[in-house]
mmCIF file of the C-alpha atoms, coordinates in Angstrom:
data_MODEL
# 
_entry.id   MODEL 
# 
loop_
_atom_site.group_PDB 
_atom_site.id 
_atom_site.type_symbol 
_atom_site.label_atom_id 
_atom_site.label_alt_id 
_atom_site.label_comp_id 
_atom_site.label_asym_id 
_atom_site.label_entity_id 
_atom_site.label_seq_id 
_atom_site.pdbx_PDB_ins_code 
_atom_site.Cartn_x 
_atom_site.Cartn_y 
_atom_site.Cartn_z 
_atom_site.occupancy 
_atom_site.B_iso_or_equiv 
_atom_site.pdbx_formal_charge 
_atom_site.auth_seq_id 
_atom_site.auth_comp_id 
_atom_site.auth_asym_id 
_atom_site.auth_atom_id 
_atom_site.pdbx_PDB_model_num 
ATOM 1  C CA . MET A 1 1  ? 81.273 102.444 106.577 1.00 0.00 ? 1  MET A CA 1 
ATOM 2  C CA . ASP A 1 2  ? 80.315 103.117 102.942 1.00 0.00 ? 2  ASP A CA 1 
ATOM 3  C CA . TYR A 1 3  ? 79.403 100.547 100.307 1.00 0.00 ? 3  TYR A CA 1 
ATOM 4  C CA . PHE A 1 4  ? 82.708 100.949 98.443  1.00 0.00 ? 4  PHE A CA 1 
ATOM 5  C CA . THR A 1 5  ? 84.588 99.979  101.599 1.00 0.00 ? 5  THR A CA 1 
ATOM 6  C CA . ILE A 1 6  ? 82.171 97.137  102.401 1.00 0.00 ? 6  ILE A CA 1 
ATOM 7  C CA . LEU A 1 7  ? 82.434 95.749  98.864  1.00 0.00 ? 7  LEU A CA 1 
ATOM 8  C CA . GLY A 1 8  ? 86.220 95.937  98.930  1.00 0.00 ? 8  GLY A CA 1 
ATOM 9  C CA . ALA A 1 9  ? 86.515 94.305  102.336 1.00 0.00 ? 9  ALA A CA 1 
ATOM 10 C CA . ASN A 1 10 ? 84.144 91.499  101.337 1.00 0.00 ? 10 ASN A CA 1 
ATOM 11 C CA . VAL A 1 11 ? 85.937 90.819  98.060  1.00 0.00 ? 11 VAL A CA 1 
ATOM 12 C CA . ARG A 1 12 ? 89.309 90.722  99.832  1.00 0.00 ? 12 ARG A CA 1 
ATOM 13 C CA . ALA A 1 13 ? 88.036 88.487  102.660 1.00 0.00 ? 13 ALA A CA 1 
ATOM 14 C CA . LEU A 1 14 ? 86.335 86.020  100.321 1.00 0.00 ? 14 LEU A CA 1 
ATOM 15 C CA . ARG A 1 15 ? 89.274 86.006  97.921  1.00 0.00 ? 15 ARG A CA 1 
ATOM 16 C CA . THR A 1 16 ? 91.794 85.264  100.651 1.00 0.00 ? 16 THR A CA 1 
ATOM 17 C CA . LYS A 1 17 ? 89.469 82.670  102.199 1.00 0.00 ? 17 LYS A CA 1 
ATOM 18 C CA . LYS A 1 18 ? 89.531 80.867  98.836  1.00 0.00 ? 18 LYS A CA 1 
ATOM 19 C CA . LYS A 1 19 ? 93.336 81.312  98.690  1.00 0.00 ? 19 LYS A CA 1 
ATOM 20 C CA . LEU A 1 20 ? 93.203 83.293  95.455  1.00 0.00 ? 20 LEU A CA 1 
ATOM 21 C CA . THR A 1 21 ? 95.554 86.065  94.451  1.00 0.00 ? 21 THR A CA 1 
ATOM 22 C CA . GLN A 1 22 ? 94.188 89.293  93.015  1.00 0.00 ? 22 GLN A CA 1 
ATOM 23 C CA . GLU A 1 23 ? 95.550 88.199  89.656  1.00 0.00 ? 23 GLU A CA 1 
ATOM 24 C CA . GLN A 1 24 ? 93.770 84.833  89.808  1.00 0.00 ? 24 GLN A CA 1 
ATOM 25 C CA . LEU A 1 25 ? 90.466 86.470  90.734  1.00 0.00 ? 25 LEU A CA 1 
ATOM 26 C CA . ALA A 1 26 ? 90.926 89.028  87.970  1.00 0.00 ? 26 ALA A CA 1 
ATOM 27 C CA . ASP A 1 27 ? 91.577 86.247  85.450  1.00 0.00 ? 27 ASP A CA 1 
ATOM 28 C CA . PHE A 1 28 ? 88.423 84.381  86.528  1.00 0.00 ? 28 PHE A CA 1 
ATOM 29 C CA . CYS A 1 29 ? 86.406 87.588  86.061  1.00 0.00 ? 29 CYS A CA 1 
ATOM 30 C CA . ASN A 1 30 ? 88.137 88.761  82.877  1.00 0.00 ? 30 ASN A CA 1 
ATOM 31 C CA . LEU A 1 31 ? 89.203 91.944  84.686  1.00 0.00 ? 31 LEU A CA 1 
ATOM 32 C CA . HIS A 1 32 ? 92.598 93.570  85.224  1.00 0.00 ? 32 HIS A CA 1 
ATOM 33 C CA . ARG A 1 33 ? 94.500 92.839  88.440  1.00 0.00 ? 33 ARG A CA 1 
ATOM 34 C CA . THR A 1 34 ? 94.883 96.535  89.239  1.00 0.00 ? 34 THR A CA 1 
ATOM 35 C CA . TYR A 1 35 ? 91.101 96.955  88.906  1.00 0.00 ? 35 TYR A CA 1 
ATOM 36 C CA . VAL A 1 36 ? 90.559 94.192  91.490  1.00 0.00 ? 36 VAL A CA 1 
ATOM 37 C CA . GLY A 1 37 ? 93.081 95.893  93.781  1.00 0.00 ? 37 GLY A CA 1 
ATOM 38 C CA . ALA A 1 38 ? 91.257 99.207  93.425  1.00 0.00 ? 38 ALA A CA 1 
ATOM 39 C CA . ILE A 1 39 ? 87.951 97.489  94.267  1.00 0.00 ? 39 ILE A CA 1 
ATOM 40 C CA . GLU A 1 40 ? 89.481 95.973  97.404  1.00 0.00 ? 40 GLU A CA 1 
ATOM 41 C CA . ARG A 1 41 ? 90.749 99.419  98.466  1.00 0.00 ? 41 ARG A CA 1 
ATOM 42 C CA . GLY A 1 42 ? 87.292 100.922 97.892  1.00 0.00 ? 42 GLY A CA 1 
ATOM 43 C CA . ASP A 1 43 ? 88.619 103.173 95.132  1.00 0.00 ? 43 ASP A CA 1 
ATOM 44 C CA . ARG A 1 44 ? 86.343 102.009 92.288  1.00 0.00 ? 44 ARG A CA 1 
ATOM 45 C CA . ASN A 1 45 ? 82.693 102.537 91.491  1.00 0.00 ? 45 ASN A CA 1 
ATOM 46 C CA . VAL A 1 46 ? 81.982 98.993  90.328  1.00 0.00 ? 46 VAL A CA 1 
ATOM 47 C CA . SER A 1 47 ? 79.268 98.235  87.787  1.00 0.00 ? 47 SER A CA 1 
ATOM 48 C CA . LEU A 1 48 ? 76.594 95.675  88.574  1.00 0.00 ? 48 LEU A CA 1 
ATOM 49 C CA . LYS A 1 49 ? 77.955 93.564  85.717  1.00 0.00 ? 49 LYS A CA 1 
ATOM 50 C CA . ASN A 1 50 ? 81.363 93.347  87.410  1.00 0.00 ? 50 ASN A CA 1 
ATOM 51 C CA . ILE A 1 51 ? 79.835 92.739  90.848  1.00 0.00 ? 51 ILE A CA 1 
ATOM 52 C CA . VAL A 1 52 ? 78.030 89.742  89.360  1.00 0.00 ? 52 VAL A CA 1 
ATOM 53 C CA . LYS A 1 53 ? 81.238 88.472  87.699  1.00 0.00 ? 53 LYS A CA 1 
ATOM 54 C CA . ILE A 1 54 ? 83.148 88.733  90.981  1.00 0.00 ? 54 ILE A CA 1 
ATOM 55 C CA . ALA A 1 55 ? 80.354 87.093  92.968  1.00 0.00 ? 55 ALA A CA 1 
ATOM 56 C CA . GLN A 1 56 ? 80.243 84.176  90.529  1.00 0.00 ? 56 GLN A CA 1 
ATOM 57 C CA . ALA A 1 57 ? 84.008 83.739  90.710  1.00 0.00 ? 57 ALA A CA 1 
ATOM 58 C CA . LEU A 1 58 ? 83.826 83.730  94.526  1.00 0.00 ? 58 LEU A CA 1 
ATOM 59 C CA . ASP A 1 59 ? 80.754 81.448  94.523  1.00 0.00 ? 59 ASP A CA 1 
ATOM 60 C CA . VAL A 1 60 ? 78.513 83.843  96.471  1.00 0.00 ? 60 VAL A CA 1 
ATOM 61 C CA . GLU A 1 61 ? 75.380 85.836  95.754  1.00 0.00 ? 61 GLU A CA 1 
ATOM 62 C CA . PRO A 1 62 ? 76.057 89.406  94.548  1.00 0.00 ? 62 PRO A CA 1 
ATOM 63 C CA . ALA A 1 63 ? 74.146 90.809  97.528  1.00 0.00 ? 63 ALA A CA 1 
ATOM 64 C CA . GLN A 1 64 ? 76.636 89.162  99.882  1.00 0.00 ? 64 GLN A CA 1 
ATOM 65 C CA . LEU A 1 65 ? 79.382 91.379  98.467  1.00 0.00 ? 65 LEU A CA 1 
ATOM 66 C CA . LEU A 1 66 ? 77.459 94.499  99.504  1.00 0.00 ? 66 LEU A CA 1 
ATOM 67 C CA . SER A 1 67 ? 76.374 93.297  102.951 1.00 0.00 ? 67 SER A CA 1 
ATOM 68 C CA . TYR A 1 68 ? 78.327 94.200  106.049 1.00 0.00 ? 68 TYR A CA 1 
ATOM 69 C CA . ASN A 1 69 ? 79.360 90.884  107.554 1.00 0.00 ? 69 ASN A CA 1 
ATOM 70 C CA . HIS A 1 70 ? 81.319 91.089  110.792 1.00 0.00 ? 70 HIS A CA 1 
ATOM 71 C CA . GLU A 1 71 ? 82.344 87.439  110.464 1.00 0.00 ? 71 GLU A CA 1 
ATOM 72 C CA . LEU A 1 72 ? 84.162 88.072  107.178 1.00 0.00 ? 72 LEU A CA 1 
ATOM 73 C CA . LYS A 1 73 ? 86.273 90.777  108.813 1.00 0.00 ? 73 LYS A CA 1 
ATOM 74 C CA . GLU A 1 74 ? 87.819 88.411  111.363 1.00 0.00 ? 74 GLU A CA 1 
# 
């Protein structure tokens, strides 16, 4: 599994765990909804700045978004 896929899966899992839509998360991060969707699909090369924004919106450390976590996948 590559880091784009891991990042996307973690963002999606944490977002759904917090019962947020892609649009709500995008609004919290000042990003576009389609950009968040592309991140979740592993289609975007995300800047560190945006990783930090997303992590803050999801109330996690940025490193957690890049770590494979089997528990988040369940």
